[in-house]
Tab-separated table of C-alpha atoms in Angstrom:
chain	number	residue	atom	x	y	z
A	8	MET	CA	149.478	124.171	118.579
A	9	PHE	CA	147.344	123.406	121.623
A	10	ASP	CA	143.578	123.673	121.832
A	11	LEU	CA	143.958	125.425	125.184
A	12	CYS	CA	146.757	126.914	127.236
A	13	VAL	CA	145.974	127.338	130.925
A	14	VAL	CA	148.130	130.041	132.508
A	15	GLY	CA	148.567	129.627	136.247
A	16	ALA	CA	149.193	126.270	137.919
A	17	GLY	CA	147.487	126.954	141.235
A	18	LEU	CA	144.258	125.515	142.563
A	19	ILE	CA	141.958	126.784	139.812
A	20	GLY	CA	144.430	126.382	136.955
A	21	SER	CA	145.268	122.793	137.868
A	22	ALA	CA	141.552	121.937	138.032
A	23	ALA	CA	140.894	123.605	134.681
A	24	SER	CA	143.730	121.711	133.015
A	25	LYS	CA	142.313	118.429	134.300
A	26	TYR	CA	138.869	119.064	132.859
A	27	ALA	CA	140.057	120.524	129.561
A	28	SER	CA	142.537	117.691	128.934
A	29	ARG	CA	139.739	115.113	128.875
A	30	GLY	CA	138.878	116.048	125.309
A	31	SER	CA	141.385	118.636	124.117
A	32	SER	CA	145.129	119.138	123.765
A	33	VAL	CA	146.158	121.248	126.751
A	34	CYS	CA	149.247	122.997	128.022
A	35	LEU	CA	149.431	124.138	131.662
A	36	ILE	CA	152.007	126.825	132.394
A	37	GLY	CA	152.957	127.943	135.891
A	38	PRO	CA	156.016	127.939	138.157
A	39	ASP	CA	156.598	125.402	140.896
A	40	GLU	CA	156.750	126.327	144.582
A	41	PRO	CA	159.593	128.806	145.267
A	42	THR	CA	162.770	127.538	146.897
A	43	LYS	CA	164.299	129.257	149.924
A	44	LYS	CA	166.645	131.169	147.628
A	45	GLU	CA	163.709	132.320	145.513
A	46	ARG	CA	162.091	133.825	148.613
A	47	LEU	CA	164.916	136.338	148.944
A	48	THR	CA	164.711	139.981	147.842
A	49	SER	CA	167.746	139.386	145.631
A	50	SER	CA	165.998	136.622	143.682
A	51	PRO	CA	164.701	137.536	140.206
A	52	ARG	CA	161.508	135.588	140.931
A	53	ASP	CA	158.439	137.783	141.366
A	54	ILE	CA	155.568	135.278	141.166
A	55	TYR	CA	154.448	133.630	144.405
A	56	GLY	CA	151.226	132.288	145.889
A	57	GLY	CA	149.329	131.464	149.048
A	58	HIS	CA	148.669	127.850	148.054
A	59	TYR	CA	152.088	126.579	149.134
A	60	ASP	CA	150.523	125.367	152.360
A	61	GLU	CA	148.848	122.431	154.102
A	62	GLY	CA	145.597	123.916	155.374
A	63	ARG	CA	142.489	125.440	153.798
A	64	ILE	CA	139.023	125.131	155.315
A	65	TYR	CA	136.221	123.453	153.421
A	66	MET	CA	132.517	123.237	154.227
A	67	GLN	CA	129.280	123.356	152.242
A	68	SER	CA	127.641	126.269	154.037
A	69	THR	CA	128.634	129.909	154.122
A	70	SER	CA	126.898	133.247	154.536
A	71	ASP	CA	126.898	133.776	150.741
A	72	PRO	CA	124.530	131.416	148.860
A	73	VAL	CA	126.550	131.668	145.622
A	74	TRP	CA	129.809	130.594	147.241
A	75	ALA	CA	127.868	127.869	149.066
A	76	LYS	CA	126.551	126.509	145.765
A	77	LEU	CA	130.061	126.398	144.268
A	78	ALA	CA	131.319	124.532	147.341
A	79	GLN	CA	128.436	122.057	147.230
A	80	ARG	CA	129.338	121.196	143.627
A	81	ALA	CA	133.089	120.831	144.284
A	82	ILE	CA	133.415	119.112	147.668
A	83	PRO	CA	131.583	115.823	146.865
A	84	ARG	CA	134.155	115.235	144.105
A	85	TYR	CA	137.130	115.254	146.514
A	86	ARG	CA	137.201	111.484	147.063
A	87	GLU	CA	136.893	110.846	143.327
A	88	ILE	CA	139.902	113.109	142.695
A	89	GLU	CA	141.864	111.287	145.396
A	90	ARG	CA	141.049	107.891	143.911
A	91	GLU	CA	141.880	108.899	140.343
A	92	SER	CA	145.153	110.610	141.263
A	93	GLY	CA	146.301	108.427	144.152
A	94	VAL	CA	146.926	111.616	146.156
A	95	ASP	CA	145.091	112.196	149.450
A	96	PHE	CA	144.402	115.860	150.265
A	97	ALA	CA	141.122	116.163	152.246
A	98	THR	CA	140.694	115.537	155.977
A	99	GLU	CA	137.098	115.442	157.183
A	100	VAL	CA	137.263	116.823	160.734
A	101	GLY	CA	134.170	119.026	160.410
A	102	CYS	CA	133.761	122.782	160.440
A	103	LEU	CA	132.377	125.017	163.191
A	104	SER	CA	130.961	128.367	162.046
A	105	VAL	CA	130.490	130.684	165.032
A	106	GLY	CA	128.935	134.121	165.320
A	107	SER	CA	126.980	136.449	167.550
A	108	ARG	CA	123.530	134.985	168.233
A	109	GLY	CA	121.044	136.770	165.980
A	110	GLY	CA	123.875	138.435	164.032
A	111	ASN	CA	123.926	138.765	160.256
A	112	TYR	CA	126.638	136.169	159.706
A	113	ILE	CA	125.284	133.227	161.677
A	114	THR	CA	121.722	133.989	160.548
A	115	ALA	CA	122.822	133.879	156.897
A	116	VAL	CA	124.695	130.595	157.446
A	117	LYS	CA	121.620	129.009	159.051
A	118	GLU	CA	119.451	130.149	156.129
A	119	VAL	CA	121.822	128.554	153.598
A	120	VAL	CA	121.913	125.329	155.638
A	121	GLN	CA	118.124	125.155	155.708
A	122	LYS	CA	117.547	126.167	152.092
A	123	ASP	CA	120.197	123.836	150.648
A	124	GLY	CA	119.429	120.903	152.946
A	125	ILE	CA	122.962	120.717	154.383
A	126	GLN	CA	123.549	118.196	157.136
A	127	ALA	CA	124.461	120.353	160.150
A	128	GLU	CA	123.523	121.019	163.758
A	129	THR	CA	122.968	124.365	165.444
A	130	LEU	CA	124.639	124.785	168.832
A	131	SER	CA	124.585	127.434	171.515
A	132	GLY	CA	127.951	128.706	172.711
A	133	THR	CA	127.577	126.529	175.809
A	134	GLU	CA	126.752	123.458	173.733
A	135	ALA	CA	129.736	124.108	171.456
A	136	CYS	CA	132.043	124.211	174.488
A	137	SER	CA	130.511	120.988	175.766
A	138	LYS	CA	131.051	119.277	172.408
A	139	PHE	CA	134.607	120.607	172.127
A	140	PRO	CA	135.785	121.132	175.741
A	141	PHE	CA	139.235	122.324	174.642
A	142	LEU	CA	137.690	125.369	172.929
A	143	SER	CA	136.667	128.664	174.508
A	144	ILE	CA	133.453	129.747	172.749
A	145	PRO	CA	131.484	132.700	174.203
A	146	ASN	CA	128.195	131.627	175.805
A	147	MET	CA	126.293	134.330	173.941
A	148	ASP	CA	127.452	133.073	170.544
A	149	GLU	CA	125.758	130.536	168.310
A	150	ALA	CA	127.394	127.927	166.092
A	151	VAL	CA	126.628	125.758	163.092
A	152	PHE	CA	128.582	122.498	163.026
A	153	GLU	CA	129.018	120.470	159.841
A	154	SER	CA	130.577	117.052	160.385
A	155	HIS	CA	130.053	115.749	156.853
A	156	PHE	CA	131.779	117.184	153.765
A	157	ALA	CA	133.703	119.601	156.003
A	158	GLY	CA	137.221	119.906	157.394
A	159	TYR	CA	140.430	120.983	155.703
A	160	ILE	CA	142.356	120.332	152.524
A	161	SER	CA	146.055	120.500	151.707
A	162	PRO	CA	146.200	122.942	148.788
A	163	ARG	CA	149.651	121.633	147.860
A	164	ARG	CA	148.362	118.085	147.555
A	165	LEU	CA	145.116	119.065	145.829
A	166	ILE	CA	147.147	120.811	143.118
A	167	LYS	CA	149.385	117.757	142.860
A	168	ALA	CA	146.317	115.542	142.494
A	169	GLN	CA	144.758	117.684	139.763
A	170	ILE	CA	147.985	117.941	137.755
A	171	THR	CA	148.577	114.192	138.120
A	172	ILE	CA	145.199	113.519	136.491
A	173	ALA	CA	145.745	116.180	133.823
A	174	LYS	CA	149.086	114.630	132.864
A	175	LYS	CA	147.452	111.205	132.627
A	176	ASN	CA	145.084	112.809	130.128
A	177	GLY	CA	148.014	114.076	128.049
A	178	CYS	CA	148.348	117.613	129.434
A	179	GLN	CA	151.805	119.147	129.059
A	180	HIS	CA	153.038	121.049	132.131
A	181	ILE	CA	155.623	123.816	131.683
A	182	GLN	CA	156.975	125.014	135.028
A	183	GLU	CA	157.637	128.636	134.169
A	184	ALA	CA	156.010	131.997	134.726
A	185	VAL	CA	154.289	133.682	131.800
A	186	ARG	CA	155.479	137.079	130.616
A	187	SER	CA	152.754	137.928	128.082
A	188	VAL	CA	149.661	136.712	126.271
A	189	SER	CA	148.586	138.150	122.916
A	190	ARG	CA	146.752	137.455	119.685
A	191	VAL	CA	148.985	136.802	116.671
A	192	LEU	CA	148.615	135.791	113.057
A	193	HIS	CA	149.817	132.241	112.460
A	194	ASP	CA	150.532	130.884	108.992
A	195	ASP	CA	150.362	127.102	108.920
A	196	SER	CA	150.221	125.146	105.643
A	197	ASN	CA	149.099	128.194	103.678
A	198	LYS	CA	146.317	128.814	106.192
A	199	CYS	CA	146.569	132.071	108.092
A	200	GLU	CA	144.614	132.293	111.329
A	201	VAL	CA	144.515	134.325	114.522
A	202	VAL	CA	145.797	132.334	117.498
A	203	MET	CA	146.974	133.054	121.021
A	204	GLU	CA	150.691	133.344	121.754
A	205	VAL	CA	151.930	132.773	125.301
A	206	VAL	CA	155.509	133.847	126.083
A	207	THR	CA	157.263	132.638	129.235
A	208	ASP	CA	159.981	134.429	131.201
A	209	SER	CA	162.631	132.324	129.459
A	210	GLY	CA	161.350	133.476	126.057
A	211	ARG	CA	159.629	130.207	125.200
A	212	LYS	CA	156.609	130.703	122.929
A	213	VAL	CA	153.512	128.523	123.083
A	214	LEU	CA	150.701	128.759	120.546
A	215	ALA	CA	147.129	127.828	121.403
A	216	LYS	CA	143.694	128.350	119.947
A	217	LYS	CA	142.492	129.643	123.310
A	218	VAL	CA	143.974	130.756	126.640
A	219	LEU	CA	142.480	130.596	130.118
A	220	LEU	CA	144.024	132.870	132.763
A	221	CYS	CA	144.018	131.409	136.288
A	222	THR	CA	146.615	133.834	137.552
A	223	GLY	CA	144.999	135.160	140.726
A	224	ALA	CA	146.403	138.242	142.393
A	225	PHE	CA	149.285	138.502	139.906
A	226	THR	CA	147.083	138.971	136.826
A	227	ALA	CA	147.648	142.728	136.712
A	228	PHE	CA	151.437	142.558	136.825
A	229	ARG	CA	152.125	140.787	133.541
A	230	LYS	CA	150.916	141.559	130.007
A	231	LEU	CA	148.110	139.025	130.101
A	232	LEU	CA	144.989	141.027	129.248
A	233	GLY	CA	146.456	143.510	126.813
A	234	THR	CA	148.432	146.710	127.172
A	235	GLU	CA	147.506	148.726	130.267
A	236	VAL	CA	144.497	146.554	131.094
A	237	SER	CA	143.957	144.783	134.416
A	238	PRO	CA	141.098	143.161	136.335
A	239	ASP	CA	139.059	145.355	138.648
A	240	THR	CA	140.160	143.847	141.957
A	241	LYS	CA	141.624	145.015	145.244
A	242	LEU	CA	144.673	143.173	146.535
A	243	PHE	CA	144.690	142.708	150.304
A	244	PRO	CA	147.838	141.432	152.050
A	245	LEU	CA	146.714	138.823	154.576
A	246	ALA	CA	148.862	137.439	157.364
A	247	VAL	CA	148.604	134.051	159.000
A	248	THR	CA	150.220	132.732	162.159
A	249	LYS	CA	151.269	129.115	162.532
A	250	LEU	CA	151.571	128.089	166.153
A	251	GLU	CA	153.585	124.947	166.832
A	252	ILE	CA	152.371	122.427	169.414
A	253	SER	CA	153.613	118.987	170.404
A	254	GLU	CA	152.363	115.782	168.840
A	255	GLU	CA	151.010	114.857	172.289
A	256	ASP	CA	148.889	118.013	172.419
A	257	ALA	CA	147.790	117.483	168.808
A	258	VAL	CA	146.479	114.048	169.752
A	259	LYS	CA	144.679	115.500	172.805
A	260	ILE	CA	142.696	117.896	170.627
A	261	LYS	CA	142.430	115.700	167.527
A	262	ALA	CA	138.641	116.215	167.498
A	263	MET	CA	139.123	119.936	166.836
A	264	PRO	CA	137.230	121.078	163.718
A	265	SER	CA	138.102	123.912	161.390
A	266	ILE	CA	136.665	127.171	162.756
A	267	LEU	CA	135.206	130.326	161.208
A	268	TYR	CA	134.444	133.141	163.652
A	269	PHE	CA	132.395	136.343	163.129
A	270	GLY	CA	131.397	137.766	166.514
A	271	GLN	CA	132.265	140.004	169.421
A	272	GLY	CA	134.800	137.652	170.965
A	273	GLY	CA	135.040	136.202	174.442
A	274	ALA	CA	135.496	138.200	177.627
A	275	ASP	CA	138.713	136.290	178.338
A	276	TRP	CA	140.055	136.422	174.772
A	277	ASN	CA	143.112	138.394	173.737
A	278	LYS	CA	142.057	142.014	173.232
A	279	ASP	CA	145.221	143.016	171.372
A	280	TYR	CA	143.973	141.712	168.036
A	281	PRO	CA	143.472	143.592	164.737
A	282	VAL	CA	139.809	144.488	164.393
A	283	ASP	CA	138.149	146.949	162.056
A	284	PRO	CA	136.168	149.225	164.424
A	285	ARG	CA	133.206	148.956	162.036
A	286	ALA	CA	133.203	145.159	162.097
A	287	PRO	CA	133.190	142.249	164.555
A	288	VAL	CA	136.130	140.045	165.460
A	289	VAL	CA	136.787	137.851	162.425
A	290	PHE	CA	139.224	134.986	161.932
A	291	TYR	CA	139.545	131.473	160.598
A	292	MET	CA	141.447	128.727	162.369
A	293	LEU	CA	142.694	125.316	161.307
A	294	PRO	CA	143.082	122.381	163.704
A	295	PRO	CA	146.562	120.894	164.309
A	296	ILE	CA	148.037	119.815	160.969
A	297	ARG	CA	151.282	117.959	160.491
A	298	TYR	CA	153.452	119.899	158.025
A	299	PRO	CA	156.188	118.448	155.794
A	300	ASN	CA	158.812	119.279	158.443
A	301	GLY	CA	157.087	116.833	160.795
A	302	LYS	CA	155.827	119.543	163.163
A	303	TYR	CA	152.200	120.226	164.140
A	304	TYR	CA	150.783	123.705	163.675
A	305	ILE	CA	147.479	125.414	164.462
A	306	LYS	CA	146.969	128.149	161.880
A	307	LEU	CA	144.954	131.355	162.246
A	308	GLY	CA	144.277	134.060	159.676
A	309	HIS	CA	142.561	137.429	160.024
A	310	SER	CA	139.903	139.089	157.894
A	311	HIS	CA	141.148	141.376	155.131
A	312	ASP	CA	138.984	144.118	156.660
A	313	SER	CA	141.008	143.943	159.888
A	314	VAL	CA	144.134	145.419	158.307
A	315	PRO	CA	142.771	147.623	155.497
A	316	ARG	CA	145.967	147.982	153.505
A	317	LEU	CA	146.182	147.419	149.752
A	318	LEU	CA	148.934	146.338	147.399
A	319	HIS	CA	149.200	148.132	144.065
A	320	THR	CA	152.411	147.050	142.336
A	321	GLY	CA	154.394	143.932	141.541
A	322	PRO	CA	157.345	144.989	143.738
A	323	GLN	CA	154.953	145.520	146.661
A	324	MET	CA	153.585	142.002	146.152
A	325	LYS	CA	157.061	140.509	146.105
A	326	GLN	CA	158.112	142.413	149.208
A	327	TRP	CA	155.045	141.148	151.079
A	328	PHE	CA	155.666	137.505	150.172
A	329	VAL	CA	159.414	137.703	150.810
A	330	GLN	CA	159.500	139.742	154.020
A	331	GLY	CA	156.292	138.471	155.589
A	332	PRO	CA	153.947	140.060	158.130
A	333	ASP	CA	154.834	142.418	160.942
A	334	PRO	CA	156.043	140.519	164.060
A	335	ARG	CA	153.493	142.366	166.203
A	336	LEU	CA	150.613	141.126	164.039
A	337	THR	CA	152.021	137.602	164.176
A	338	ARG	CA	152.142	137.774	167.982
A	339	GLN	CA	148.601	139.151	168.204
A	340	MET	CA	147.263	136.226	166.196
A	341	ALA	CA	149.292	133.699	168.191
A	342	ASN	CA	147.712	135.097	171.361
A	343	MET	CA	144.276	134.713	169.809
A	344	ILE	CA	144.956	131.031	169.150
A	345	THR	CA	145.844	130.419	172.784
A	346	SER	CA	142.739	132.384	173.833
A	347	VAL	CA	140.467	130.048	171.886
A	348	VAL	CA	142.321	126.724	172.174
A	349	LYS	CA	142.874	125.746	175.796
A	350	GLY	CA	145.457	123.491	177.387
A	351	VAL	CA	148.145	123.383	174.693
A	352	LYS	CA	151.772	124.354	175.181
A	353	VAL	CA	153.236	126.768	172.644
A	354	LEU	CA	156.541	125.483	171.288
A	355	SER	CA	157.016	128.263	168.712
A	356	TYR	CA	155.107	130.419	166.254
A	357	HIS	CA	155.822	132.262	163.038
A	358	GLY	CA	154.005	134.346	160.445
A	359	ASP	CA	153.387	133.757	156.759
A	360	SER	CA	152.005	135.812	153.871
A	361	CYS	CA	148.988	135.527	151.616
A	362	VAL	CA	147.250	137.912	149.212
A	363	VAL	CA	143.521	137.963	148.510
A	364	ASP	CA	142.222	139.422	145.240
A	365	VAL	CA	138.756	140.809	145.920
A	366	ALA	CA	136.285	141.732	143.179
A	367	PRO	CA	133.631	144.435	143.730
A	368	SER	CA	130.959	141.711	143.628
A	369	ASN	CA	132.842	139.543	146.150
A	370	ARG	CA	132.345	136.736	143.626
A	371	PRO	CA	134.903	135.138	141.300
A	372	TYR	CA	135.414	136.262	137.737
A	373	ILE	CA	134.558	133.306	135.475
A	374	ASP	CA	134.186	134.792	132.049
A	375	ARG	CA	135.432	135.329	128.496
A	376	VAL	CA	137.341	138.511	127.725
A	377	HIS	CA	136.926	137.584	124.060
A	378	ASN	CA	136.242	134.323	122.259
A	379	GLN	CA	139.856	133.158	122.600
A	380	LEU	CA	140.671	134.417	126.094
A	381	GLY	CA	138.973	133.438	129.340
A	382	VAL	CA	139.567	134.206	132.998
A	383	ALA	CA	138.999	132.342	136.243
A	384	ILE	CA	140.380	134.736	138.840
A	385	ALA	CA	139.392	136.775	141.931
A	386	GLY	CA	139.141	134.136	144.634
A	387	ASN	CA	138.035	136.709	147.229
A	388	GLY	CA	139.529	134.476	149.936
A	389	TYR	CA	136.915	131.732	149.419
A	390	ALA	CA	137.994	129.872	146.292
A	391	ALA	CA	140.252	127.054	147.526
A	392	LYS	CA	137.482	124.648	148.521
A	393	SER	CA	135.523	125.412	145.330
A	394	SER	CA	138.464	125.493	142.924
A	395	ASP	CA	137.492	122.252	141.186
A	396	GLU	CA	134.094	123.658	140.239
A	397	ILE	CA	135.443	127.097	139.297
A	398	GLY	CA	137.996	125.500	136.969
A	399	ARG	CA	135.342	123.240	135.448
A	400	LEU	CA	132.902	126.093	134.822
A	401	ALA	CA	135.600	128.200	133.164
A	402	VAL	CA	136.557	125.386	130.801
A	403	GLU	CA	132.933	124.623	129.891
A	404	LEU	CA	132.301	128.297	129.137
A	405	LEU	CA	135.450	128.994	127.126
A	406	MET	CA	135.717	125.699	125.229
A	407	LYS	CA	132.057	124.709	124.762
A	408	ASP	CA	130.100	127.926	125.332
A	409	GLN	CA	128.140	126.119	128.052
A	410	TRP	CA	127.007	127.203	131.521
A	411	ASP	CA	125.461	124.301	133.426
A	412	ILE	CA	125.025	125.545	136.991
A	413	ASP	CA	121.822	127.069	138.359
A	414	ILE	CA	123.466	130.429	139.112
A	415	PRO	CA	123.195	133.275	136.571
A	416	GLN	CA	126.429	133.570	134.625
A	417	ASN	CA	126.284	137.357	134.751
A	418	LEU	CA	127.147	137.197	138.455
A	419	PHE	CA	130.650	136.164	137.372
A	420	HIS	CA	131.260	138.660	134.564
A	421	VAL	CA	134.774	140.106	134.631
A	422	GLN	CA	135.216	143.827	135.197
A	423	LEU	CA	138.334	145.358	133.657
A	424	LYS	CA	140.037	148.700	134.159
A	425	SER	CA	142.563	150.704	132.198
A	426	GLY	CA	146.028	151.615	133.403
A	427	CYS	CA	144.667	154.858	134.841
A	428	GLY	CA	142.078	152.973	136.836
A	429	ASN	CA	139.051	153.754	134.651
A	430	PRO	CA	136.545	151.012	133.797
A	431	THR	CA	136.834	149.609	130.302
A	432	SER	CA	134.817	147.231	128.161
A	433	ARG	CA	135.988	143.733	127.373
A	434	LEU	CA	138.688	143.463	124.745
């Protein structure tokens, strides 16, 4: 019998298991990264993730003050996590947030920077091009550059670091997917009590006093919240393009920061790019990163509003992760990379899949469904950099009934819906 079972061994789940294992008996359950064979349609595997990658942007500012606060709590702990685990995962190359001068996005970022006292400099489009001469930034845009506590993380290695620490604390890690979570009566030494039963795909049963779900976009497709109950989220299939460049070119542009763009785009930029007609051009871009295969890639991803398609079923999710994005979309994003990054030779490019689970509030769900079941889900596309704090908050709330951040907890209340899509109260 464990004090806590954390379901989902991704970024948030691994962080939660680390924190909970400091004073409780903890079991972390979640499958390892899929093999090539498990990425085939014929494979029985149906649980995947977007964190099997080497690049996620981190910075302390953002246009949303709540997400900014979560990031500001998590990011300063990166070096401590690296030291304790012996696993390096964060590269501080800075982050450049760019938007139309006077536009809502860049104005909101500047307000957060000023209010929260973040170390950053504001640049005109011309000044940004002068600072980073290998980038094409429109003159009419404005940028906020953070050089400190900003850059990119390897989600793979961050998860490895968190689980390494959790295991040192005595956490047991079961590398399986979970089929169901339910309340059961448990009779132990003539004492009958209600506990949580977690059943894996192999039929293994794990008993725990409490369960924390960190199952992301797949929460709705297993019996985790009860019969015909799922979180109120929308599942957007996001595509990324990874453009390969030479090591020589990677060295030439080694000063390139991570980039977030919300604007009208440059006059000389690729015009064949997916854009919601109601919204500006939106993308994020990572600087050259060396991947496990030894090759250097610049990665670009589009906004979920750019391709307003939704996923509704488990088979649709699997198909998206297995088959990947449309080749035309991959090409469009590759052309955008070469529009923004100048003077690099394209050796190859390919697409990859991700899914973003978006809550109506655009904030994560960090809450208790009942006193034995908690959730830390709905990353909304922003959670990677803040996963350490999200996991910590969820553990403090579920295990200690504490909320120690200066953000109202009701902003993170989970919204559930029935199988027919109607809102429902907590279980």
